[in-house]
């Protein structure tokens, strides 16, 4: 009997492996003996200029081979004028390999430039810079500057929003449902905003071979599934206490908002590095007004538990402080690919929190989620976020 069981298990395993084996054989044939049969055209080179830095009397362009064939960088130009250039580590690039092209050039701050790279077959690729700005060098003063900006746009607004907790704690059940739905509306806007930013970054700085929109969609879904599973486990553990569950949900909201603010910090740091943003008082106030609503999202679930100042402050730090780390990374080691990934993760995290909130609203007594308080709360949340985003 045991032998029969082992035989049946072996058949099941074999039936699962055999299709994969045929796929491997097919791919080996296509890229091996069958390659000539599929050679129906001429593969074209593609170079992506991912980043341009202006350093002292030099322009440095980071290039990546995003085409299907190896290429060699042979020439560089600035504003259609050829200039001598050094390529590090060398000019020959396999697919997805990167190189640094260093062009000696006396550039002027705030002037526009077009950087061109030509490969061995004569194809030229270019990137336009609207206004040249000195590349940021990691210094203590600049790190402190980014920390201050991250505090202004991340931590302080969230902490101000948490001050709504005493008010939410004293309102009726229907009004409480309104604020829970308002929270969901706020979060939905943040998720859509993250997706929009991720697609914008991919369109501007990622090559078409990365399939930017599909990359964003994949990261959002995987992030949602992974965090939804871990979030469900967290809520289940907290279900034994009516006071622990609100804390668990508030923690998930804080993490989701924190991931979003990390992406926002990346954008701020990158913008400072490119010299395309001026941090005026009006801009700081605009960010603060927009992000203050994030504190309400954390305060709403926490209002149904015991008032725990320490945990509330910790939630605010989890939600707001990632803006500082994002600004550091965006300013000093910005990468379009990682920016798209983190923005997608932030959107997925927020979507899973929205699902958790909707489930909690049902458990709170609003079974069909179609009451006036829920519908109006959701709508007001979206509207408030849109109106405050206009000031940013």
mmCIF file of C-alpha atoms in Angstrom:
data_model
loop_
_atom_site.group_PDB
_atom_site.id
_atom_site.type_symbol
_atom_site.label_atom_id
_atom_site.label_comp_id
_atom_site.label_asym_id
_atom_site.label_seq_id
_atom_site.Cartn_x
_atom_site.Cartn_y
_atom_site.Cartn_z
ATOM 1 C CA UNK A 1 0.000 0.000 0.000
ATOM 2 C CA UNK A 2 2.836 2.347 0.912
ATOM 3 C CA UNK A 3 4.614 1.456 -2.343
ATOM 4 C CA UNK A 4 1.458 2.315 -4.280
ATOM 5 C CA UNK A 5 1.219 5.690 -2.543
ATOM 6 C CA UNK A 6 4.847 6.475 -3.394
ATOM 7 C CA UNK A 7 4.231 5.499 -7.032
ATOM 8 C CA UNK A 8 1.176 7.752 -7.291
ATOM 9 C CA UNK A 9 3.107 10.668 -5.748
ATOM 10 C CA UNK A 10 5.910 10.084 -8.240
ATOM 11 C CA UNK A 11 3.417 10.204 -11.117
ATOM 12 C CA UNK A 12 1.965 13.480 -9.824
ATOM 13 C CA UNK A 13 5.432 15.033 -9.538
ATOM 14 C CA UNK A 14 6.390 13.774 -13.003
ATOM 15 C CA UNK A 15 3.197 15.155 -14.534
ATOM 16 C CA UNK A 16 4.074 18.542 -13.080
ATOM 17 C CA UNK A 17 7.718 18.493 -14.244
ATOM 18 C CA UNK A 18 7.249 17.151 -17.786
ATOM 19 C CA UNK A 19 5.589 20.323 -19.208
ATOM 20 C CA UNK A 20 8.430 22.436 -17.799
ATOM 21 C CA UNK A 21 10.951 20.094 -19.402
ATOM 22 C CA UNK A 22 9.302 20.554 -22.806
ATOM 23 C CA UNK A 23 9.330 24.347 -22.341
ATOM 24 C CA UNK A 24 13.074 24.223 -21.590
ATOM 25 C CA UNK A 25 13.703 22.048 -24.664
ATOM 26 C CA UNK A 26 11.665 24.403 -26.851
ATOM 27 C CA UNK A 27 13.532 27.507 -25.604
ATOM 28 C CA UNK A 28 16.902 25.763 -26.007
ATOM 29 C CA UNK A 29 16.004 24.973 -29.618
ATOM 30 C CA UNK A 30 14.794 28.517 -30.365
ATOM 31 C CA UNK A 31 17.998 30.083 -29.024
ATOM 32 C CA UNK A 32 20.159 27.277 -30.427
ATOM 33 C CA UNK A 33 19.726 25.332 -33.682
ATOM 34 C CA UNK A 34 16.410 27.047 -34.462
ATOM 35 C CA UNK A 35 17.771 30.588 -34.221
ATOM 36 C CA UNK A 36 18.296 30.826 -37.999
ATOM 37 C CA UNK A 37 14.651 29.955 -38.657
ATOM 38 C CA UNK A 38 13.477 32.936 -36.588
ATOM 39 C CA UNK A 39 15.965 35.404 -38.027
ATOM 40 C CA UNK A 40 13.328 37.383 -39.912
ATOM 41 C CA UNK A 41 14.733 40.898 -39.561
ATOM 42 C CA UNK A 42 17.604 43.042 -38.412
ATOM 43 C CA UNK A 43 17.749 43.738 -34.649
ATOM 44 C CA UNK A 44 18.194 47.442 -33.921
ATOM 45 C CA UNK A 45 20.334 48.905 -31.122
ATOM 46 C CA UNK A 46 18.815 50.905 -28.280
ATOM 47 C CA UNK A 47 20.605 53.011 -25.680
ATOM 48 C CA UNK A 48 18.867 54.699 -22.755
ATOM 49 C CA UNK A 49 20.488 57.710 -21.107
ATOM 50 C CA UNK A 50 19.193 57.156 -17.576
ATOM 51 C CA UNK A 51 20.884 60.014 -15.771
ATOM 52 C CA UNK A 52 22.948 63.108 -16.513
ATOM 53 C CA UNK A 53 25.128 64.731 -13.832
ATOM 54 C CA UNK A 54 26.918 68.079 -14.103
ATOM 55 C CA UNK A 55 30.162 67.893 -12.101
ATOM 56 C CA UNK A 56 32.779 70.687 -12.067
ATOM 57 C CA UNK A 57 33.842 71.067 -15.737
ATOM 58 C CA UNK A 58 32.412 67.760 -16.819
ATOM 59 C CA UNK A 59 29.115 66.216 -17.900
ATOM 60 C CA UNK A 60 28.581 62.606 -16.801
ATOM 61 C CA UNK A 61 25.922 60.506 -18.554
ATOM 62 C CA UNK A 62 24.878 57.086 -17.238
ATOM 63 C CA UNK A 63 23.827 54.956 -20.209
ATOM 64 C CA UNK A 64 22.282 51.484 -20.398
ATOM 65 C CA UNK A 65 22.056 49.110 -23.353
ATOM 66 C CA UNK A 66 18.324 48.327 -23.434
ATOM 67 C CA UNK A 67 18.317 46.855 -26.940
ATOM 68 C CA UNK A 68 18.442 43.191 -28.030
ATOM 69 C CA UNK A 69 22.080 43.231 -29.242
ATOM 70 C CA UNK A 70 25.474 44.249 -27.827
ATOM 71 C CA UNK A 71 26.603 47.772 -28.756
ATOM 72 C CA UNK A 72 29.675 49.941 -28.447
ATOM 73 C CA UNK A 73 29.584 53.605 -27.455
ATOM 74 C CA UNK A 74 31.858 55.446 -29.890
ATOM 75 C CA UNK A 75 30.944 59.136 -29.673
ATOM 76 C CA UNK A 76 29.332 61.770 -27.448
ATOM 77 C CA UNK A 77 28.045 65.229 -28.258
ATOM 78 C CA UNK A 78 26.606 68.243 -26.433
ATOM 79 C CA UNK A 79 24.057 70.391 -28.293
ATOM 80 C CA UNK A 80 24.945 68.538 -31.547
ATOM 81 C CA UNK A 81 28.660 69.330 -31.206
ATOM 82 C CA UNK A 82 30.985 66.350 -30.876
ATOM 83 C CA UNK A 83 33.232 66.329 -27.802
ATOM 84 C CA UNK A 84 35.932 63.928 -26.614
ATOM 85 C CA UNK A 85 34.624 61.516 -24.007
ATOM 86 C CA UNK A 86 35.836 58.726 -21.762
ATOM 87 C CA UNK A 87 33.652 55.663 -21.182
ATOM 88 C CA UNK A 88 33.975 53.745 -17.917
ATOM 89 C CA UNK A 89 34.580 50.845 -17.514
ATOM 90 C CA UNK A 90 34.557 50.524 -21.347
ATOM 91 C CA UNK A 91 32.384 51.351 -24.328
ATOM 92 C CA UNK A 92 31.257 47.791 -25.155
ATOM 93 C CA UNK A 93 27.895 47.032 -23.563
ATOM 94 C CA UNK A 94 26.042 43.752 -23.392
ATOM 95 C CA UNK A 95 22.255 43.889 -23.001
ATOM 96 C CA UNK A 96 21.203 45.840 -19.867
ATOM 97 C CA UNK A 97 24.840 46.646 -19.039
ATOM 98 C CA UNK A 98 25.571 50.229 -17.956
ATOM 99 C CA UNK A 99 28.490 52.585 -18.494
ATOM 100 C CA UNK A 100 29.470 56.100 -17.433
ATOM 101 C CA UNK A 101 30.250 58.518 -20.268
ATOM 102 C CA UNK A 102 32.400 61.417 -19.048
ATOM 103 C CA UNK A 103 32.419 64.496 -21.315
ATOM 104 C CA UNK A 104 34.822 67.368 -20.468
ATOM 105 C CA UNK A 105 32.663 70.490 -20.891
ATOM 106 C CA UNK A 106 32.425 73.945 -19.307
ATOM 107 C CA UNK A 107 28.683 74.013 -18.686
ATOM 108 C CA UNK A 108 26.680 76.910 -17.279
ATOM 109 C CA UNK A 109 24.160 76.499 -14.503
ATOM 110 C CA UNK A 110 20.457 76.781 -15.446
ATOM 111 C CA UNK A 111 21.156 76.530 -19.203
ATOM 112 C CA UNK A 112 19.457 73.814 -21.299
ATOM 113 C CA UNK A 113 21.555 71.051 -22.890
ATOM 114 C CA UNK A 114 20.988 68.119 -25.218
ATOM 115 C CA UNK A 115 23.319 65.189 -24.555
ATOM 116 C CA UNK A 116 23.848 62.792 -27.472
ATOM 117 C CA UNK A 117 25.384 59.304 -27.501
ATOM 118 C CA UNK A 118 26.308 57.529 -30.758
ATOM 119 C CA UNK A 119 26.920 53.769 -31.016
ATOM 120 C CA UNK A 120 29.060 51.762 -33.437
ATOM 121 C CA UNK A 121 26.465 51.472 -36.224
ATOM 122 C CA UNK A 122 25.983 55.272 -36.325
ATOM 123 C CA UNK A 123 22.687 55.395 -34.407
ATOM 124 C CA UNK A 124 22.426 58.418 -32.120
ATOM 125 C CA UNK A 125 20.412 58.698 -28.892
ATOM 126 C CA UNK A 126 19.823 61.872 -26.918
ATOM 127 C CA UNK A 127 18.464 63.241 -23.652
ATOM 128 C CA UNK A 128 17.333 66.829 -23.127
ATOM 129 C CA UNK A 129 18.127 68.631 -19.878
ATOM 130 C CA UNK A 130 15.938 71.686 -19.308
ATOM 131 C CA UNK A 131 18.288 73.373 -16.834
ATOM 132 C CA UNK A 132 21.761 72.255 -15.810
ATOM 133 C CA UNK A 133 22.383 71.995 -12.070
ATOM 134 C CA UNK A 134 25.458 70.844 -10.112
ATOM 135 C CA UNK A 135 25.326 67.183 -9.120
ATOM 136 C CA UNK A 136 24.671 66.752 -5.426
ATOM 137 C CA UNK A 137 27.600 65.542 -3.349
ATOM 138 C CA UNK A 138 26.821 63.745 -0.057
ATOM 139 C CA UNK A 139 27.639 66.193 2.717
ATOM 140 C CA UNK A 140 26.431 66.561 6.276
ATOM 141 C CA UNK A 141 24.820 69.933 5.509
ATOM 142 C CA UNK A 142 22.888 68.523 2.553
ATOM 143 C CA UNK A 143 21.813 65.469 4.545
ATOM 144 C CA UNK A 144 20.501 67.781 7.281
ATOM 145 C CA UNK A 145 18.707 69.869 4.631
ATOM 146 C CA UNK A 146 16.935 66.784 3.254
ATOM 147 C CA UNK A 147 16.063 65.690 6.804
ATOM 148 C CA UNK A 148 14.483 69.081 7.516
ATOM 149 C CA UNK A 149 12.485 69.016 4.263
ATOM 150 C CA UNK A 150 11.393 65.408 4.945
ATOM 151 C CA UNK A 151 10.291 66.428 8.423
ATOM 152 C CA UNK A 152 8.285 69.358 7.054
ATOM 153 C CA UNK A 153 6.508 67.369 4.359
ATOM 154 C CA UNK A 154 6.269 64.016 6.159
ATOM 155 C CA UNK A 155 6.442 63.881 9.940
ATOM 156 C CA UNK A 156 4.945 67.240 10.992
ATOM 157 C CA UNK A 157 1.826 67.071 8.754
ATOM 158 C CA UNK A 158 1.035 63.506 9.867
ATOM 159 C CA UNK A 159 1.448 64.448 13.518
ATOM 160 C CA UNK A 160 -0.877 67.426 13.040
ATOM 161 C CA UNK A 161 -3.468 65.126 11.461
ATOM 162 C CA UNK A 162 -3.297 62.841 14.501
ATOM 163 C CA UNK A 163 -4.678 65.707 16.608
ATOM 164 C CA UNK A 164 -8.086 64.863 15.134
ATOM 165 C CA UNK A 165 -8.209 61.735 17.324
ATOM 166 C CA UNK A 166 -9.995 63.275 20.379
ATOM 167 C CA UNK A 167 -12.700 64.679 18.088
ATOM 168 C CA UNK A 168 -13.221 61.382 16.229
ATOM 169 C CA UNK A 169 -13.296 59.530 19.551
ATOM 170 C CA UNK A 170 -16.377 61.461 20.750
ATOM 171 C CA UNK A 171 -18.577 61.300 17.641
ATOM 172 C CA UNK A 172 -21.515 58.937 16.986
ATOM 173 C CA UNK A 173 -21.259 55.595 15.204
ATOM 174 C CA UNK A 174 -22.585 56.882 11.878
ATOM 175 C CA UNK A 175 -20.153 59.793 11.947
ATOM 176 C CA UNK A 176 -17.387 57.359 12.854
ATOM 177 C CA UNK A 177 -18.284 55.307 9.777
ATOM 178 C CA UNK A 178 -18.043 58.545 7.795
ATOM 179 C CA UNK A 179 -14.463 59.056 8.992
ATOM 180 C CA UNK A 180 -13.517 55.433 8.264
ATOM 181 C CA UNK A 181 -14.851 55.847 4.724
ATOM 182 C CA UNK A 182 -13.077 59.219 4.530
ATOM 183 C CA UNK A 183 -9.876 57.378 5.434
ATOM 184 C CA UNK A 184 -10.467 54.890 2.611
ATOM 185 C CA UNK A 185 -11.045 57.769 0.179
ATOM 186 C CA UNK A 186 -7.831 59.487 1.283
ATOM 187 C CA UNK A 187 -5.872 56.269 0.847
ATOM 188 C CA UNK A 188 -7.374 55.522 -2.566
ATOM 189 C CA UNK A 189 -6.228 58.927 -3.797
ATOM 190 C CA UNK A 190 -2.707 58.253 -2.453
ATOM 191 C CA UNK A 191 -2.613 54.862 -4.213
ATOM 192 C CA UNK A 192 -3.698 56.358 -7.541
ATOM 193 C CA UNK A 193 -1.188 59.182 -7.050
ATOM 194 C CA UNK A 194 1.614 56.642 -6.499
ATOM 195 C CA UNK A 195 0.663 54.762 -9.666
ATOM 196 C CA UNK A 196 0.560 57.983 -11.680
ATOM 197 C CA UNK A 197 4.013 59.006 -10.399
ATOM 198 C CA UNK A 198 5.440 55.538 -11.117
ATOM 199 C CA UNK A 199 4.148 55.554 -14.712
ATOM 200 C CA UNK A 200 5.427 59.106 -15.200
ATOM 201 C CA UNK A 201 8.921 58.118 -14.022
ATOM 202 C CA UNK A 202 8.902 55.007 -16.230
ATOM 203 C CA UNK A 203 7.794 57.011 -19.287
ATOM 204 C CA UNK A 204 10.466 59.664 -18.776
ATOM 205 C CA UNK A 205 13.475 57.606 -17.655
ATOM 206 C CA UNK A 206 12.936 53.886 -18.328
ATOM 207 C CA UNK A 207 13.456 52.209 -21.686
ATOM 208 C CA UNK A 208 10.518 50.609 -23.450
ATOM 209 C CA UNK A 209 12.092 47.168 -22.975
ATOM 210 C CA UNK A 210 11.272 47.390 -19.261
ATOM 211 C CA UNK A 211 7.530 47.616 -20.090
ATOM 212 C CA UNK A 212 7.051 50.360 -17.494
ATOM 213 C CA UNK A 213 3.244 50.218 -17.206
ATOM 214 C CA UNK A 214 3.262 46.419 -16.872
ATOM 215 C CA UNK A 215 6.136 46.638 -14.369
ATOM 216 C CA UNK A 216 4.078 49.027 -12.246
ATOM 217 C CA UNK A 217 1.002 46.789 -12.465
ATOM 218 C CA UNK A 218 3.017 43.685 -11.522
ATOM 219 C CA UNK A 219 4.665 45.360 -8.520
ATOM 220 C CA UNK A 220 1.320 46.779 -7.310
ATOM 221 C CA UNK A 221 -0.383 43.358 -7.469
ATOM 222 C CA UNK A 222 2.504 41.462 -5.845
ATOM 223 C CA UNK A 223 2.795 44.094 -3.120
ATOM 224 C CA UNK A 224 -0.944 43.948 -2.495
ATOM 225 C CA UNK A 225 -0.994 40.143 -2.243
ATOM 226 C CA UNK A 226 2.059 39.914 0.017
ATOM 227 C CA UNK A 227 0.964 42.672 2.379
ATOM 228 C CA UNK A 228 -2.670 41.537 2.387
ATOM 229 C CA UNK A 229 -1.593 38.065 3.540
ATOM 230 C CA UNK A 230 0.662 39.449 6.289
ATOM 231 C CA UNK A 231 -1.981 42.047 7.225
ATOM 232 C CA UNK A 232 -4.666 39.384 7.627
ATOM 233 C CA UNK A 233 -2.364 37.431 9.941
ATOM 234 C CA UNK A 234 -1.738 40.571 11.991
ATOM 235 C CA UNK A 235 -5.461 41.334 12.316
ATOM 236 C CA UNK A 236 -6.270 37.732 13.238
ATOM 237 C CA UNK A 237 -3.728 37.800 16.037
ATOM 238 C CA UNK A 238 -5.198 41.071 17.271
ATOM 239 C CA UNK A 239 -8.821 39.866 17.076
ATOM 240 C CA UNK A 240 -8.665 38.397 20.569
ATOM 241 C CA UNK A 241 -8.681 41.925 21.978
ATOM 242 C CA UNK A 242 -11.113 44.621 20.884
ATOM 243 C CA UNK A 243 -8.418 47.206 21.667
ATOM 244 C CA UNK A 244 -5.598 45.464 19.770
ATOM 245 C CA UNK A 245 -7.429 45.247 16.443
ATOM 246 C CA UNK A 246 -7.692 49.049 15.916
ATOM 247 C CA UNK A 247 -3.967 49.306 16.641
ATOM 248 C CA UNK A 248 -3.201 46.571 14.084
ATOM 249 C CA UNK A 249 -5.255 48.328 11.398
ATOM 250 C CA UNK A 250 -3.692 51.705 12.243
ATOM 251 C CA UNK A 251 -0.240 50.093 11.967
ATOM 252 C CA UNK A 252 -1.038 48.788 8.472
ATOM 253 C CA UNK A 253 -2.300 52.230 7.466
ATOM 254 C CA UNK A 254 0.911 53.796 8.808
ATOM 255 C CA UNK A 255 3.066 51.356 6.830
ATOM 256 C CA UNK A 256 1.101 51.992 3.649
ATOM 257 C CA UNK A 257 1.336 55.768 4.049
ATOM 258 C CA UNK A 258 5.019 55.437 4.958
ATOM 259 C CA UNK A 259 5.757 53.593 1.717
ATOM 260 C CA UNK A 260 3.896 56.297 -0.202
ATOM 261 C CA UNK A 261 5.851 59.057 1.581
ATOM 262 C CA UNK A 262 9.093 57.209 0.829
ATOM 263 C CA UNK A 263 8.246 57.491 -2.865
ATOM 264 C CA UNK A 264 7.351 61.148 -2.362
ATOM 265 C CA UNK A 265 10.743 61.687 -0.705
ATOM 266 C CA UNK A 266 12.470 60.032 -3.680
ATOM 267 C CA UNK A 267 10.761 62.513 -5.991
ATOM 268 C CA UNK A 268 11.762 65.464 -3.796
ATOM 269 C CA UNK A 269 15.402 64.376 -3.596
ATOM 270 C CA UNK A 270 15.602 63.743 -7.343
ATOM 271 C CA UNK A 271 14.014 67.118 -8.110
ATOM 272 C CA UNK A 272 16.552 68.906 -5.905
ATOM 273 C CA UNK A 273 19.352 66.976 -7.589
ATOM 274 C CA UNK A 274 18.161 68.069 -11.034
ATOM 275 C CA UNK A 275 17.739 71.658 -9.883
ATOM 276 C CA UNK A 276 14.124 71.700 -11.081
ATOM 277 C CA UNK A 277 12.397 72.651 -7.848
ATOM 278 C CA UNK A 278 12.572 75.672 -5.555
ATOM 279 C CA UNK A 279 11.645 75.001 -1.953
ATOM 280 C CA UNK A 280 9.661 78.155 -1.274
ATOM 281 C CA UNK A 281 7.503 78.632 1.796
ATOM 282 C CA UNK A 282 4.420 78.208 -0.389
ATOM 283 C CA UNK A 283 5.568 74.782 -1.610
ATOM 284 C CA UNK A 284 6.311 73.540 1.900
ATOM 285 C CA UNK A 285 2.895 74.746 3.075
ATOM 286 C CA UNK A 286 1.300 72.978 0.110
ATOM 287 C CA UNK A 287 2.930 69.636 0.964
ATOM 288 C CA UNK A 288 2.050 70.066 4.625
ATOM 289 C CA UNK A 289 -1.606 70.784 3.845
ATOM 290 C CA UNK A 290 -1.829 67.781 1.529
ATOM 291 C CA UNK A 291 -0.153 65.343 3.932
ATOM 292 C CA UNK A 292 -1.997 66.483 7.066
ATOM 293 C CA UNK A 293 -4.969 64.423 5.899
ATOM 294 C CA UNK A 294 -2.805 61.291 6.213
ATOM 295 C CA UNK A 295 -2.854 61.703 10.005
ATOM 296 C CA UNK A 296 -6.660 61.465 9.955
ATOM 297 C CA UNK A 297 -6.348 58.075 8.263
ATOM 298 C CA UNK A 298 -4.328 56.777 11.221
ATOM 299 C CA UNK A 299 -6.421 58.497 13.899
ATOM 300 C CA UNK A 300 -9.773 57.066 12.696
ATOM 301 C CA UNK A 301 -9.161 53.398 13.634
ATOM 302 C CA UNK A 302 -7.109 54.316 16.728
ATOM 303 C CA UNK A 303 -10.078 56.293 18.088
ATOM 304 C CA UNK A 304 -11.931 53.052 18.942
ATOM 305 C CA UNK A 305 -9.186 51.759 21.223
ATOM 306 C CA UNK A 306 -7.496 53.004 24.354
ATOM 307 C CA UNK A 307 -5.735 56.355 23.982
ATOM 308 C CA UNK A 308 -2.063 55.347 23.777
ATOM 309 C CA UNK A 309 0.037 58.431 23.117
ATOM 310 C CA UNK A 310 3.270 56.466 22.659
ATOM 311 C CA UNK A 311 1.822 54.119 20.050
ATOM 312 C CA UNK A 312 0.085 56.985 18.290
ATOM 313 C CA UNK A 313 3.371 58.902 18.027
ATOM 314 C CA UNK A 314 5.113 55.743 16.777
ATOM 315 C CA UNK A 315 2.447 55.364 14.064
ATOM 316 C CA UNK A 316 3.058 58.955 13.001
ATOM 317 C CA UNK A 317 6.802 58.356 12.748
ATOM 318 C CA UNK A 318 6.281 55.160 10.728
ATOM 319 C CA UNK A 319 4.060 57.096 8.310
ATOM 320 C CA UNK A 320 6.082 60.317 8.081
ATOM 321 C CA UNK A 321 9.790 59.567 8.549
ATOM 322 C CA UNK A 322 10.240 57.529 5.322
ATOM 323 C CA UNK A 323 10.017 60.871 3.473
ATOM 324 C CA UNK A 324 13.448 61.706 4.959
ATOM 325 C CA UNK A 325 15.046 58.433 3.831
ATOM 326 C CA UNK A 326 13.442 58.780 0.418
ATOM 327 C CA UNK A 327 14.858 62.292 0.038
ATOM 328 C CA UNK A 328 18.353 61.070 0.946
ATOM 329 C CA UNK A 329 18.230 58.235 -1.592
ATOM 330 C CA UNK A 330 16.582 60.356 -4.276
ATOM 331 C CA UNK A 331 19.120 63.153 -3.861
ATOM 332 C CA UNK A 332 22.300 61.116 -3.578
ATOM 333 C CA UNK A 333 21.772 57.792 -5.438
ATOM 334 C CA UNK A 334 18.646 58.278 -7.538
ATOM 335 C CA UNK A 335 17.597 55.381 -9.773
ATOM 336 C CA UNK A 336 14.477 55.518 -11.995
ATOM 337 C CA UNK A 337 14.009 51.745 -11.787
ATOM 338 C CA UNK A 338 14.025 51.609 -7.973
ATOM 339 C CA UNK A 339 11.751 54.659 -7.840
ATOM 340 C CA UNK A 340 9.165 52.853 -9.973
ATOM 341 C CA UNK A 341 9.472 49.757 -7.759
ATOM 342 C CA UNK A 342 8.993 51.648 -4.482
ATOM 343 C CA UNK A 343 6.100 53.713 -5.811
ATOM 344 C CA UNK A 344 4.410 50.507 -6.981
ATOM 345 C CA UNK A 345 4.989 48.836 -3.607
ATOM 346 C CA UNK A 346 3.473 51.883 -1.890
ATOM 347 C CA UNK A 347 0.354 51.720 -4.078
ATOM 348 C CA UNK A 348 -0.100 47.990 -3.431
ATOM 349 C CA UNK A 349 0.300 48.514 0.304
ATOM 350 C CA UNK A 350 -2.362 51.212 0.323
ATOM 351 C CA UNK A 351 -4.814 49.103 -1.702
ATOM 352 C CA UNK A 352 -4.563 46.272 0.829
ATOM 353 C CA UNK A 353 -5.218 48.704 3.673
ATOM 354 C CA UNK A 354 -8.356 49.942 1.866
ATOM 355 C CA UNK A 355 -9.643 46.357 1.633
ATOM 356 C CA UNK A 356 -8.998 45.852 5.360
ATOM 357 C CA UNK A 357 -10.855 49.081 6.158
ATOM 358 C CA UNK A 358 -13.846 48.064 4.048
ATOM 359 C CA UNK A 359 -13.997 44.702 5.808
ATOM 360 C CA UNK A 360 -13.861 46.434 9.184
ATOM 361 C CA UNK A 361 -16.692 48.751 8.172
ATOM 362 C CA UNK A 362 -18.809 45.692 7.407
ATOM 363 C CA UNK A 363 -17.950 44.194 10.790
ATOM 364 C CA UNK A 364 -18.882 47.506 12.438
ATOM 365 C CA UNK A 365 -22.436 47.080 11.156
ATOM 366 C CA UNK A 366 -22.452 48.684 7.701
ATOM 367 C CA UNK A 367 -23.038 45.425 5.850
ATOM 368 C CA UNK A 368 -23.675 46.701 2.325
ATOM 369 C CA UNK A 369 -21.272 49.684 2.455
ATOM 370 C CA UNK A 370 -23.908 51.843 0.734
ATOM 371 C CA UNK A 371 -25.064 54.053 3.587
ATOM 372 C CA UNK A 372 -24.988 57.832 3.209
ATOM 373 C CA UNK A 373 -22.178 58.132 5.758
ATOM 374 C CA UNK A 374 -19.919 55.672 3.904
ATOM 375 C CA UNK A 375 -20.639 57.011 0.406
ATOM 376 C CA UNK A 376 -20.222 60.646 1.450
ATOM 377 C CA UNK A 377 -17.089 59.872 3.490
ATOM 378 C CA UNK A 378 -15.436 58.133 0.542
ATOM 379 C CA UNK A 379 -16.324 60.990 -1.810
ATOM 380 C CA UNK A 380 -15.184 63.703 0.611
ATOM 381 C CA UNK A 381 -11.880 61.878 1.177
ATOM 382 C CA UNK A 382 -11.111 61.822 -2.543
ATOM 383 C CA UNK A 383 -12.211 65.436 -2.980
ATOM 384 C CA UNK A 384 -10.154 66.728 -0.037
ATOM 385 C CA UNK A 385 -7.008 65.017 -1.336
ATOM 386 C CA UNK A 386 -7.562 66.401 -4.824
ATOM 387 C CA UNK A 387 -8.098 69.956 -3.594
ATOM 388 C CA UNK A 388 -5.055 69.890 -1.327
ATOM 389 C CA UNK A 389 -2.943 68.395 -4.140
ATOM 390 C CA UNK A 390 -3.585 71.527 -6.206
ATOM 391 C CA UNK A 391 -1.445 73.518 -3.747
ATOM 392 C CA UNK A 392 1.548 71.202 -4.183
#
